[in-house]
Amino acid sequence: MQKKSVDMLTSRTGGAYIPPAKLKLMQAEITDKSSAAYQRIAWEALKKSIHGYINKINTSNIGIITREILRENIVRGRGLLTRSIIQAQAASPTFTPVYAALTAVINAKFPNIGELLLKRLVIQFKRGFKRNDKPLCISSGTFIAHLVNQRVAHEILALELLTLLVETPTDDSVEVAIAFLKECGMKLAEVSRKGMEAIFEMLRHILHEGQLDKRVQYMIEVMFQIRKDGFKDHEAIPEELDLVEEEDQITHLITLDEAADSQDILNVFKFDDKYIENEEKYAELIKTILQTDDSSESGDEDDNGDSDGASSDENEETAEKSDVIVDSTETNLTALRRTIYLTIHSSLDFEECAHKLMKMQLKPGQEIELCHMFLDCCAEMRTYEKFFGLLAGRFCAINKMYITPFEQIFKDSYDTIHRLDMNKLRNVSKFFAHLLFTDSISWNVLSNIKLNEEDTTSSSRIFIKILFQELSEYMGLSKLNARVKDSTLQEAFDGLFPRDDPKKTRFAINFFTSIGLGGLTDDLREHLKSRPKPVPPPPVIPTEAESSSSSSSSSSSSSSSSSSSSSTSSDESEDERRKRRKRKSKKKSHKHRNTKQRKIESNHRVKDKKVSKKKKKHSK
């Protein structure tokens, strides 16, 4: 026994086969649970247990087996679990929907395990594609297709895989593509109709060329008939295997190029310094997961009227406990934002995207997150895309409750516009210009903008510039001017076209003129011209009476007043002298001009006389 345990500790694979009963005895003999020997034996037991459960699973017992698998530490043995599932699926492809359903349940609880399994499948498919290994491509492709049906894998991966197989068609690649389409065609037709149309158009082109084998051409024709029938014989998810709610599932967006690291090191035993602590943490975690599942199931039974009073009391207690739990890590919010992001980027037009997002059935208070995601996705684009403006406008038209969040986001975005780089700033301003032009949000949001030198920064002025230039392009300058002059919106435009301070008025006129929209400031210019100019106060000149009264006062005051009067009189005399000099210089210049004109006139007269004399001589 000691020799076998030594072999097990030193060998990579664990040595010769040891029955589970003997493993338990060996494990019981070791008192130190944190030792490497105990951990290695526990690792072997975990591997055999996972492998046994995977081999037992089928449609009827999937719920029981899933609970048993979750009771094992699958976080530590995630490499073993994914390897066992992939091997079992390759050995029995007919059970692929069952293994996909198991993966979906585990992925809802532990998303990193679902992502690891998906990465390994993609790597396996790429390996089979490079080696021209058709059976390997079909088995891994079928598994990926069912993960797409279960919403574990994103449909973009399926479309990318189909494009890879069809863009350079061979007999084997087209056969693999058709096998893949049969499994997930119904789901793709539901979530990405235009993508499916593009794939079938490529298949039609291949069929017309007629370069492939007759058997493959017949398979393509059969595929078109299956599509015409609506994939009625190839259901996406069987009813008994639809175990995870759509809002609870986490979808992984992995492309063919991103899947590079299969993390094979997770298949091998590794010593854990904190083994006991980690085992206790997993035990507590899985206890809460199984309890919540039990409470939800018992709640369903109560709704159906099949449970008794004691179970209903337990359900009430568990419901009260669950209400106390607060999601401080914002896991649900992150999952919601991920789902919205994937839905937006997987849609080919805004109408398809709006349809998908409306089916999500958001909880109260999550509308503003949806609006934020529209703006964030729009800002991340290299150039502005009308897709996001049309999408936001459609939501505002469908339900008015989305108008208030967009208006609040406009105010928040303007207040923090200095944090955005130039590209994001341009996209955000064009996004809101579209909402204003279509009247999706109220123009009263512009009351938050104060256009003057003190209340604006370079970023905010660029935002206003792009916003109004886009509005002018959408509406035309005349319609925009009419909107600015609308009497019902004067409060909204008071900050943009200020009239209370001439300095602010001139700043607004100069700003709009510099961006090519000076026509909007005609009223401001007239207001500035009609405004009465401020009259400077008249200078105070001391009179003779005041000087006499000041001289009758004390000697100190008289001396000061006399000095001040002398200074004022000297100032006045200097002013008078300057005025006289200016008058004299003007008179001199005027005289000089007159003398010049007289000289020119006299010269003309002399010339005229000479000309007349010459004419007389010629006449004689």
XYZ file of C-alpha atoms in Angstrom:
620
model
C 0.000 0.000 0.000
C 2.810 2.389 0.854
C 4.588 1.577 -2.421
C 1.400 2.303 -4.411
C 0.927 5.623 -2.638
C 4.528 6.549 -3.429
C 3.946 5.700 -7.124
C 0.842 7.801 -7.108
C 2.694 10.773 -5.662
C 5.674 10.611 -8.014
C 4.034 9.691 -11.334
C 2.356 12.262 -13.546
C -0.678 10.171 -14.423
C -1.287 8.766 -10.952
C 0.163 5.281 -11.406
C -1.852 2.068 -11.772
C -5.605 1.917 -11.359
C -6.782 1.897 -7.739
C -10.433 1.159 -6.892
C -12.369 3.965 -5.202
C -12.754 1.955 -1.982
C -8.978 1.614 -1.636
C -8.533 5.286 -2.408
C -10.853 6.140 0.476
C -8.888 3.872 2.801
C -5.613 5.479 1.752
C -7.142 8.900 2.232
C -8.406 7.980 5.700
C -4.937 6.825 6.761
C -3.461 10.265 6.100
C -4.176 12.571 9.036
C -2.683 15.767 7.607
C -5.253 16.989 5.092
C -3.022 19.793 3.872
C -0.229 17.445 2.840
C 0.661 16.742 -0.783
C -0.158 13.045 -0.389
C -3.713 13.752 0.781
C -4.276 16.343 -1.934
C -3.000 13.958 -4.617
C -5.332 11.183 -3.484
C -8.210 13.681 -3.325
C -7.332 14.788 -6.862
C -7.506 11.212 -8.126
C -10.840 10.722 -6.371
C -12.169 13.941 -7.917
C -11.089 12.838 -11.395
C -12.752 9.422 -11.087
C -15.918 10.946 -9.620
C -16.308 13.540 -12.402
C -15.596 10.959 -15.081
C -18.175 8.596 -13.586
C -20.905 11.248 -13.414
C -20.288 12.355 -17.021
C -20.622 8.773 -18.247
C -23.916 8.313 -16.379
C -25.706 11.446 -17.587
C -28.741 11.303 -19.898
C -31.954 13.227 -20.510
C -33.897 11.633 -17.631
C -31.292 12.069 -14.866
C -29.587 15.299 -15.944
C -30.981 17.240 -12.973
C -29.729 14.722 -10.397
C -26.321 14.272 -12.023
C -25.841 18.041 -12.310
C -26.378 18.438 -8.563
C -23.907 15.661 -7.841
C -21.291 17.252 -10.119
C -21.772 20.627 -8.423
C -21.128 19.017 -5.029
C -17.646 18.114 -6.286
C -15.079 20.913 -6.332
C -15.353 21.657 -10.050
C -13.520 24.964 -9.623
C -10.390 23.026 -8.701
C -11.141 20.311 -11.255
C -12.452 22.516 -14.083
C -9.776 21.178 -16.405
C -10.807 17.602 -15.643
C -14.497 18.419 -16.067
C -14.143 20.091 -19.462
C -11.861 17.320 -20.725
C -14.318 14.625 -19.621
C -17.281 16.391 -21.260
C -15.413 16.870 -24.561
C -14.216 13.253 -24.606
C -17.680 11.902 -23.768
C -19.304 14.024 -26.502
C -16.780 12.885 -29.108
C -17.415 9.249 -28.117
C -21.228 9.550 -28.273
C -22.323 12.477 -30.532
C -25.999 11.580 -30.155
C -25.819 12.822 -26.540
C -24.446 16.221 -27.602
C -27.672 18.106 -26.614
C -27.414 16.568 -23.127
C -23.789 17.621 -22.675
C -24.636 21.107 -23.993
C -27.475 21.397 -21.448
C -25.102 20.315 -18.660
C -22.572 22.913 -19.815
C -25.290 25.586 -19.853
C -26.252 24.859 -16.236
C -22.623 24.897 -15.072
C -21.907 28.051 -17.102
C -24.763 29.882 -15.378
C -23.112 29.173 -12.001
C -19.433 29.235 -13.031
C -18.933 31.211 -16.280
C -15.170 30.596 -16.337
C -15.784 26.844 -16.767
C -18.126 27.401 -19.704
C -15.611 29.761 -21.309
C -12.781 27.242 -20.845
C -14.809 24.445 -22.461
C -15.766 26.694 -25.383
C -12.147 27.746 -25.950
C -11.000 24.121 -25.981
C -13.708 23.202 -28.478
C -12.729 26.066 -30.796
C -9.050 25.100 -30.586
C -9.973 21.480 -31.295
C -12.039 22.534 -34.314
C -9.183 24.666 -35.687
C -6.777 21.766 -35.200
C -9.094 19.406 -37.098
C -9.610 21.990 -39.868
C -5.856 22.380 -40.413
C -5.343 18.595 -40.466
C -8.358 17.977 -42.733
C -9.771 15.741 -39.997
C -13.473 15.697 -40.914
C -14.750 13.566 -37.982
C -13.001 15.839 -35.460
C -14.419 18.965 -37.142
C -17.938 17.513 -37.203
C -17.897 16.407 -33.539
C -16.462 19.685 -32.192
C -18.584 21.768 -34.590
C -21.745 19.978 -33.490
C -20.926 20.673 -29.834
C -20.286 24.365 -30.593
C -23.598 24.528 -32.482
C -25.519 23.217 -29.460
C -23.693 25.666 -27.178
C -24.924 28.420 -29.496
C -28.455 27.031 -29.095
C -28.036 27.092 -25.315
C -26.773 30.740 -25.470
C -23.401 29.766 -23.988
C -21.604 30.731 -27.217
C -22.460 33.838 -29.229
C -23.919 33.525 -32.712
C -20.988 35.518 -34.131
C -18.768 32.478 -33.493
C -21.193 30.292 -35.487
C -21.278 32.731 -38.420
C -17.500 33.053 -38.382
C -17.094 29.279 -38.372
C -19.551 28.871 -41.268
C -17.802 31.583 -43.267
C -14.471 29.837 -42.763
C -15.909 26.575 -44.081
C -17.766 28.011 -47.072
C -15.516 30.802 -48.378
C -12.999 28.252 -49.791
C -15.342 25.331 -50.514
C -14.216 21.719 -50.685
C -16.285 18.562 -50.426
C -15.354 18.043 -46.775
C -15.669 21.691 -45.680
C -19.141 22.066 -47.209
C -20.229 18.776 -45.612
C -19.054 20.014 -42.197
C -20.822 23.349 -42.763
C -24.111 21.613 -43.597
C -23.833 19.370 -40.526
C -23.236 22.492 -38.437
C -26.158 24.364 -40.008
C -28.577 21.526 -39.306
C -27.821 21.721 -35.581
C -28.021 25.496 -35.031
C -29.864 26.754 -38.123
C -33.113 27.361 -36.230
C -31.354 29.494 -33.605
C -29.361 31.463 -36.197
C -32.519 32.141 -38.199
C -34.057 33.578 -35.038
C -31.175 35.788 -33.830
C -29.315 36.632 -37.060
C -31.579 36.386 -40.072
C -29.365 38.402 -42.416
C -26.304 36.397 -41.448
C -28.138 33.206 -42.371
C -29.175 34.720 -45.683
C -25.541 35.531 -46.465
C -24.437 31.943 -45.705
C -27.180 30.427 -47.869
C -26.342 32.840 -50.656
C -22.764 31.510 -50.601
C -24.105 27.941 -50.676
C -26.334 28.818 -53.645
C -23.318 30.236 -55.477
C -21.362 27.019 -54.775
C -24.282 24.971 -56.085
C -24.479 27.001 -59.302
C -20.757 26.588 -59.958
C -21.153 22.793 -59.848
C -17.486 22.067 -59.092
C -18.153 19.872 -56.050
C -19.110 16.209 -55.903
C -22.710 15.305 -56.797
C -23.265 13.936 -53.313
C -22.301 17.280 -51.736
C -24.473 19.193 -54.195
C -27.397 17.012 -53.185
C -26.648 17.760 -49.516
C -26.839 21.503 -50.284
C -30.217 21.036 -51.977
C -31.472 19.084 -48.955
C -30.236 21.918 -46.719
C -32.286 24.441 -48.661
C -35.360 22.219 -48.237
C -34.732 21.951 -44.486
C -34.529 25.714 -44.307
C -37.737 26.036 -46.292
C -39.480 23.735 -43.789
C -38.289 25.908 -40.906
C -35.896 23.325 -39.377
C -38.910 21.485 -37.961
C -36.956 18.220 -37.646
C -33.919 19.939 -36.111
C -35.144 21.663 -32.957
C -32.677 24.059 -31.348
C -33.308 23.047 -27.708
C -35.531 20.115 -26.705
C -38.095 21.112 -24.119
C -36.725 18.738 -21.463
C -33.212 20.197 -21.875
C -34.169 23.879 -21.626
C -32.939 24.182 -18.043
C -31.599 27.758 -17.810
C -33.610 30.959 -18.074
C -32.461 33.319 -20.819
C -31.746 36.204 -18.424
C -29.662 33.935 -16.149
C -27.409 32.654 -18.921
C -24.038 34.255 -19.628
C -23.008 34.314 -23.290
C -19.324 34.256 -24.265
C -18.171 36.157 -27.331
C -15.101 34.208 -28.463
C -13.821 34.410 -32.036
C -11.690 31.876 -33.879
C -8.595 34.037 -33.515
C -9.058 34.757 -29.795
C -9.185 31.095 -28.746
C -5.492 30.314 -28.362
C -4.804 29.106 -24.807
C -6.480 25.829 -23.839
C -4.936 25.907 -20.307
C -3.945 22.232 -20.375
C -2.051 22.737 -17.120
C -5.445 22.577 -15.363
C -5.638 18.859 -16.230
C -2.632 18.130 -14.013
C -2.443 17.986 -10.223
C -1.053 21.069 -8.498
C -0.290 21.424 -4.796
C -2.459 24.008 -2.982
C -1.060 25.806 0.067
C -4.551 26.821 1.199
C -6.264 23.534 0.396
C -8.500 23.286 3.487
C -9.519 26.957 3.318
C -10.422 26.730 -0.366
C -12.391 23.527 0.158
C -14.424 25.197 2.921
C -15.114 28.210 0.717
C -16.362 26.017 -2.109
C -18.538 24.022 0.295
C -20.218 27.223 1.515
C -20.630 28.512 -2.023
C -22.198 25.346 -3.388
C -24.470 25.136 -0.343
C -25.942 28.558 -1.111
C -26.288 27.671 -4.830
C -28.133 24.429 -4.127
C -30.330 26.100 -1.493
C -31.410 28.828 -3.907
C -32.185 26.187 -6.517
C -34.219 24.228 -3.980
C -36.128 27.339 -2.929
C -36.951 28.217 -6.548
C -38.163 24.685 -7.226
C -40.287 24.636 -4.082
C -41.669 28.035 -5.096
C -42.757 26.561 -8.424
C -44.421 23.676 -6.616
C -46.291 26.143 -4.393
C -47.543 27.940 -7.485
C -48.843 24.636 -8.836
C -50.474 23.796 -5.524
C -48.555 20.557 -5.001
C -46.673 21.425 -1.803
C -47.928 21.394 1.763
C -47.979 24.138 4.439
C -44.604 23.268 5.955
C -42.781 23.637 2.650
C -44.527 26.983 2.031
C -43.269 28.234 5.417
C -39.754 27.173 4.491
C -40.089 28.967 1.179
C -41.160 32.162 2.954
C -38.152 31.938 5.257
C -35.751 31.372 2.366
C -37.394 34.237 0.466
C -36.843 36.541 3.452
C -33.213 35.450 3.642
C -32.735 35.981 -0.076
C -34.152 39.492 0.209
C -31.392 40.346 2.680
C -28.652 39.466 0.162
C -27.259 42.558 -1.570
C -25.296 42.262 -4.803
C -22.381 44.518 -3.885
C -20.226 43.245 -6.745
C -22.819 44.350 -9.360
C -22.597 40.964 -11.050
C -26.127 41.201 -12.434
C -25.475 44.690 -13.772
C -22.283 43.548 -15.482
C -24.097 40.580 -17.020
C -26.871 42.894 -18.239
C -24.407 45.291 -19.853
C -22.585 42.371 -21.487
C -25.846 41.016 -22.901
C -26.844 44.429 -24.267
C -23.378 44.911 -25.790
C -23.444 41.530 -27.511
C -26.986 42.078 -28.774
C -26.081 45.467 -30.253
C -22.978 44.233 -32.042
C -24.626 41.071 -33.354
C -27.534 42.905 -34.998
C -27.361 43.934 -38.629
C -29.793 46.852 -38.391
C -31.386 48.946 -35.656
C -34.840 47.395 -36.071
C -33.521 43.894 -35.437
C -31.572 45.168 -32.428
C -34.599 46.980 -30.997
C -36.695 43.824 -31.391
C -34.119 41.726 -29.505
C -33.682 44.262 -26.719
C -37.429 44.679 -26.229
C -37.692 40.926 -25.655
C -35.202 41.133 -22.767
C -37.915 42.367 -20.372
C -35.794 44.751 -18.316
C -36.482 45.140 -14.632
C -37.644 48.531 -13.296
C -34.677 50.897 -12.995
C -32.593 49.180 -15.681
C -33.824 51.485 -18.463
C -31.097 54.032 -17.750
C -28.438 51.308 -18.070
C -29.798 50.488 -21.515
C -29.614 54.172 -22.491
C -26.063 54.425 -21.131
C -25.047 51.381 -23.172
C -26.390 53.012 -26.363
C -24.248 56.092 -25.746
C -21.175 54.128 -24.629
C -21.259 51.848 -27.671
C -21.744 54.861 -29.945
C -18.811 56.691 -28.346
C -16.494 53.697 -28.796
C -16.929 53.651 -32.571
C -14.192 55.086 -34.789
C -16.755 57.215 -36.604
C -20.344 58.057 -35.791
C -22.883 55.473 -36.977
C -26.532 56.435 -37.478
C -27.428 52.956 -36.168
C -27.229 54.200 -32.555
C -29.204 57.389 -33.117
C -31.943 55.475 -34.918
C -31.960 52.823 -32.178
C -32.271 55.378 -29.384
C -34.953 57.260 -31.311
C -36.915 54.053 -31.809
C -36.898 53.303 -28.063
C -38.059 56.853 -27.278
C -40.888 56.429 -29.800
C -41.906 52.993 -28.472
C -42.019 53.966 -24.806
C -41.867 57.499 -23.391
C -40.188 56.278 -20.204
C -36.870 56.243 -22.117
C -37.050 59.997 -22.846
C -36.246 61.108 -19.286
C -33.089 58.918 -18.984
C -31.746 60.258 -22.286
C -32.390 63.850 -21.196
C -30.592 63.222 -17.907
C -27.687 61.584 -19.762
C -27.437 64.690 -21.990
C -27.004 66.927 -18.941
C -24.510 64.569 -17.297
C -22.535 64.183 -20.522
C -22.289 67.944 -21.033
C -21.095 68.463 -17.461
C -18.345 65.848 -17.913
C -17.588 66.478 -21.606
C -14.001 67.485 -20.789
C -13.227 63.874 -19.866
C -13.822 62.593 -23.415
C -11.243 62.477 -26.156
C -11.939 64.106 -29.515
C -13.349 61.012 -31.205
C -15.786 60.189 -28.380
C -16.792 63.848 -28.082
C -17.685 63.999 -31.785
C -19.739 60.795 -31.637
C -21.605 61.876 -28.504
C -22.515 65.295 -29.940
C -23.753 63.743 -33.206
C -25.760 61.177 -31.218
C -27.615 63.895 -29.282
C -28.008 66.028 -32.421
C -29.931 63.136 -33.975
C -32.191 62.829 -30.917
C -32.900 66.591 -30.958
C -33.521 66.708 -34.710
C -36.041 63.839 -34.506
C -37.640 65.394 -31.385
C -36.940 62.159 -29.524
C -35.924 64.274 -26.522
C -37.044 67.763 -25.548
C -35.059 70.816 -26.691
C -35.311 72.105 -23.128
C -32.159 70.100 -22.331
C -30.228 72.944 -24.007
C -31.051 75.163 -21.026
C -28.143 73.458 -19.280
C -25.700 75.156 -21.700
C -24.425 78.653 -20.858
C -22.461 80.053 -23.800
C -19.980 82.574 -22.445
C -16.279 82.765 -21.780
C -16.537 81.964 -18.074
C -18.921 78.968 -18.144
C -17.481 77.076 -21.140
C -14.302 75.163 -21.813
C -12.655 74.262 -25.096
C -14.284 70.814 -24.942
C -17.766 72.169 -24.301
C -17.408 74.720 -27.117
C -16.387 71.934 -29.513
C -19.437 69.947 -28.348
C -21.756 72.923 -29.031
C -20.083 73.522 -32.397
C -20.549 69.933 -33.641
C -24.050 69.751 -32.156
C -25.325 72.834 -33.995
C -23.479 72.046 -37.217
C -25.166 68.620 -37.257
C -28.549 70.198 -36.499
C -28.003 72.653 -39.342
C -27.118 69.797 -41.675
C -30.187 67.791 -40.649
C -32.742 70.639 -40.547
C -31.301 73.384 -42.730
C -30.354 76.830 -41.445
C -33.804 78.340 -41.985
C -35.650 75.657 -40.004
C -33.035 75.711 -37.279
C -33.350 79.503 -37.075
C -37.122 79.156 -36.795
C -36.679 76.641 -33.996
C -34.302 79.005 -32.174
C -36.837 81.853 -32.481
C -39.721 79.651 -31.240
C -41.382 81.548 -28.399
C -42.061 78.357 -26.438
C -38.335 77.481 -26.328
C -36.891 80.847 -25.324
C -36.032 79.578 -21.848
C -34.032 76.721 -23.404
C -32.029 79.110 -25.627
C -31.439 81.883 -23.060
C -28.041 80.469 -22.162
C -26.979 79.915 -25.774
C -28.125 83.354 -26.988
C -27.705 85.614 -23.922
C -29.166 89.142 -23.934
C -28.555 90.243 -20.364
C -24.882 91.176 -20.783
C -23.385 92.821 -23.912
C -20.108 91.026 -23.362
C -21.825 87.607 -23.365
C -23.939 88.652 -26.353
C -20.859 89.568 -28.384
C -19.188 86.277 -27.392
C -22.200 84.278 -28.622
C -22.337 86.262 -31.897
C -18.632 85.727 -32.514
C -18.878 82.026 -31.666
C -21.738 81.200 -34.028
C -20.222 83.365 -36.770
C -16.891 81.531 -36.484
C -18.570 78.118 -36.933
C -20.471 79.257 -40.015
C -23.869 79.749 -38.362
C -23.948 83.525 -38.094
C -27.517 83.547 -39.437
C -28.717 82.330 -36.044
C -27.499 85.540 -34.383
C -29.470 88.144 -36.405
C -31.765 88.874 -33.485
C -28.780 89.169 -31.154
C -27.136 91.706 -33.457
C -30.298 93.833 -33.622
C -30.651 93.607 -29.862
C -27.050 94.726 -29.426
C -27.565 97.697 -31.802
C -30.842 98.809 -30.231
C -29.422 98.585 -26.723
C -28.769 102.099 -25.361
C -25.091 102.833 -24.951
C -23.988 103.591 -21.390
C -23.383 107.359 -20.849
C -20.149 108.145 -18.945
C -20.648 110.278 -15.812
C -19.859 114.004 -16.340
C -16.559 115.253 -14.869
C -16.876 117.167 -11.606
C -15.586 120.807 -12.054
C -15.276 122.926 -8.896
C -17.210 126.239 -9.074
C -16.143 129.669 -7.753
C -18.596 129.471 -4.883
C -17.121 126.194 -3.777
C -13.597 127.652 -3.949
C -14.656 130.706 -1.882
C -16.344 128.518 0.709
C -13.301 126.318 0.876
C -11.056 129.402 1.372
C -13.178 130.501 4.353
C -12.506 127.222 6.108
C -9.466 126.309 8.207
C -5.978 127.052 6.943
C -5.111 123.418 6.372
C -8.242 122.816 4.292
C -7.701 126.053 2.361
C -4.159 125.071 1.501
C -5.284 121.643 0.342
C -8.179 123.058 -1.653
C -5.975 125.686 -3.240
C -3.456 123.056 -4.225
C -6.206 120.883 -5.670
C -7.779 123.837 -7.516
C -4.378 124.829 -8.876
C -3.817 121.287 -10.054
C -7.232 121.135 -11.720
C -6.694 124.563 -13.309
C -3.304 123.452 -14.565
C -4.883 120.289 -15.975
C -7.599 122.330 -17.647
C -5.028 124.725 -19.113
C -3.068 121.819 -20.526
C -6.219 120.381 -22.121
C -7.062 123.738 -23.661
C -3.524 124.059 -25.067
C -3.767 120.646 -26.687
C -7.088 121.515 -28.256
C -5.692 124.773 -29.630
C -2.706 122.984 -31.120
C -4.978 120.493 -32.836
C -7.120 123.307 -34.243
C -4.030 125.148 -35.536
C -2.659 122.003 -37.151
C -6.048 121.406 -38.816
C -6.167 124.983 -40.088
C -2.623 124.721 -41.440
C -3.380 121.486 -43.213
C -6.537 123.016 -44.638
C -4.638 126.102 -45.853
C -1.972 123.903 -47.337
C -4.595 121.943 -49.249
C -6.202 125.169 -50.505
C -2.874 126.544 -51.738
C -2.169 123.309 -53.565
C -5.564 123.423 -55.264
C -5.008 127.065 -56.279
C -1.609 126.257 -57.810
C -3.110 123.366 -59.755
C -5.964 125.591 -61.039
C -3.523 128.336 -62.103
C -1.409 125.839 -63.980
C -4.495 124.595 -65.805
C -5.412 128.156 -66.773
C -1.928 128.842 -68.146
C -2.103 125.672 -70.196
C -5.516 126.602 -71.545
C -4.252 130.047 -72.612
C -1.287 128.539 -74.470
C -3.553 126.100 -76.256
C -5.914 128.889 -77.314
C -3.006 130.982 -78.705
C -1.760 128.063 -80.797
C -5.235 127.521 -82.222
C -5.443 131.192 -83.250
C -2.051 131.018 -85.035
C -3.138 127.949 -86.965
C -6.399 129.566 -87.936
C -4.532 132.578 -89.352
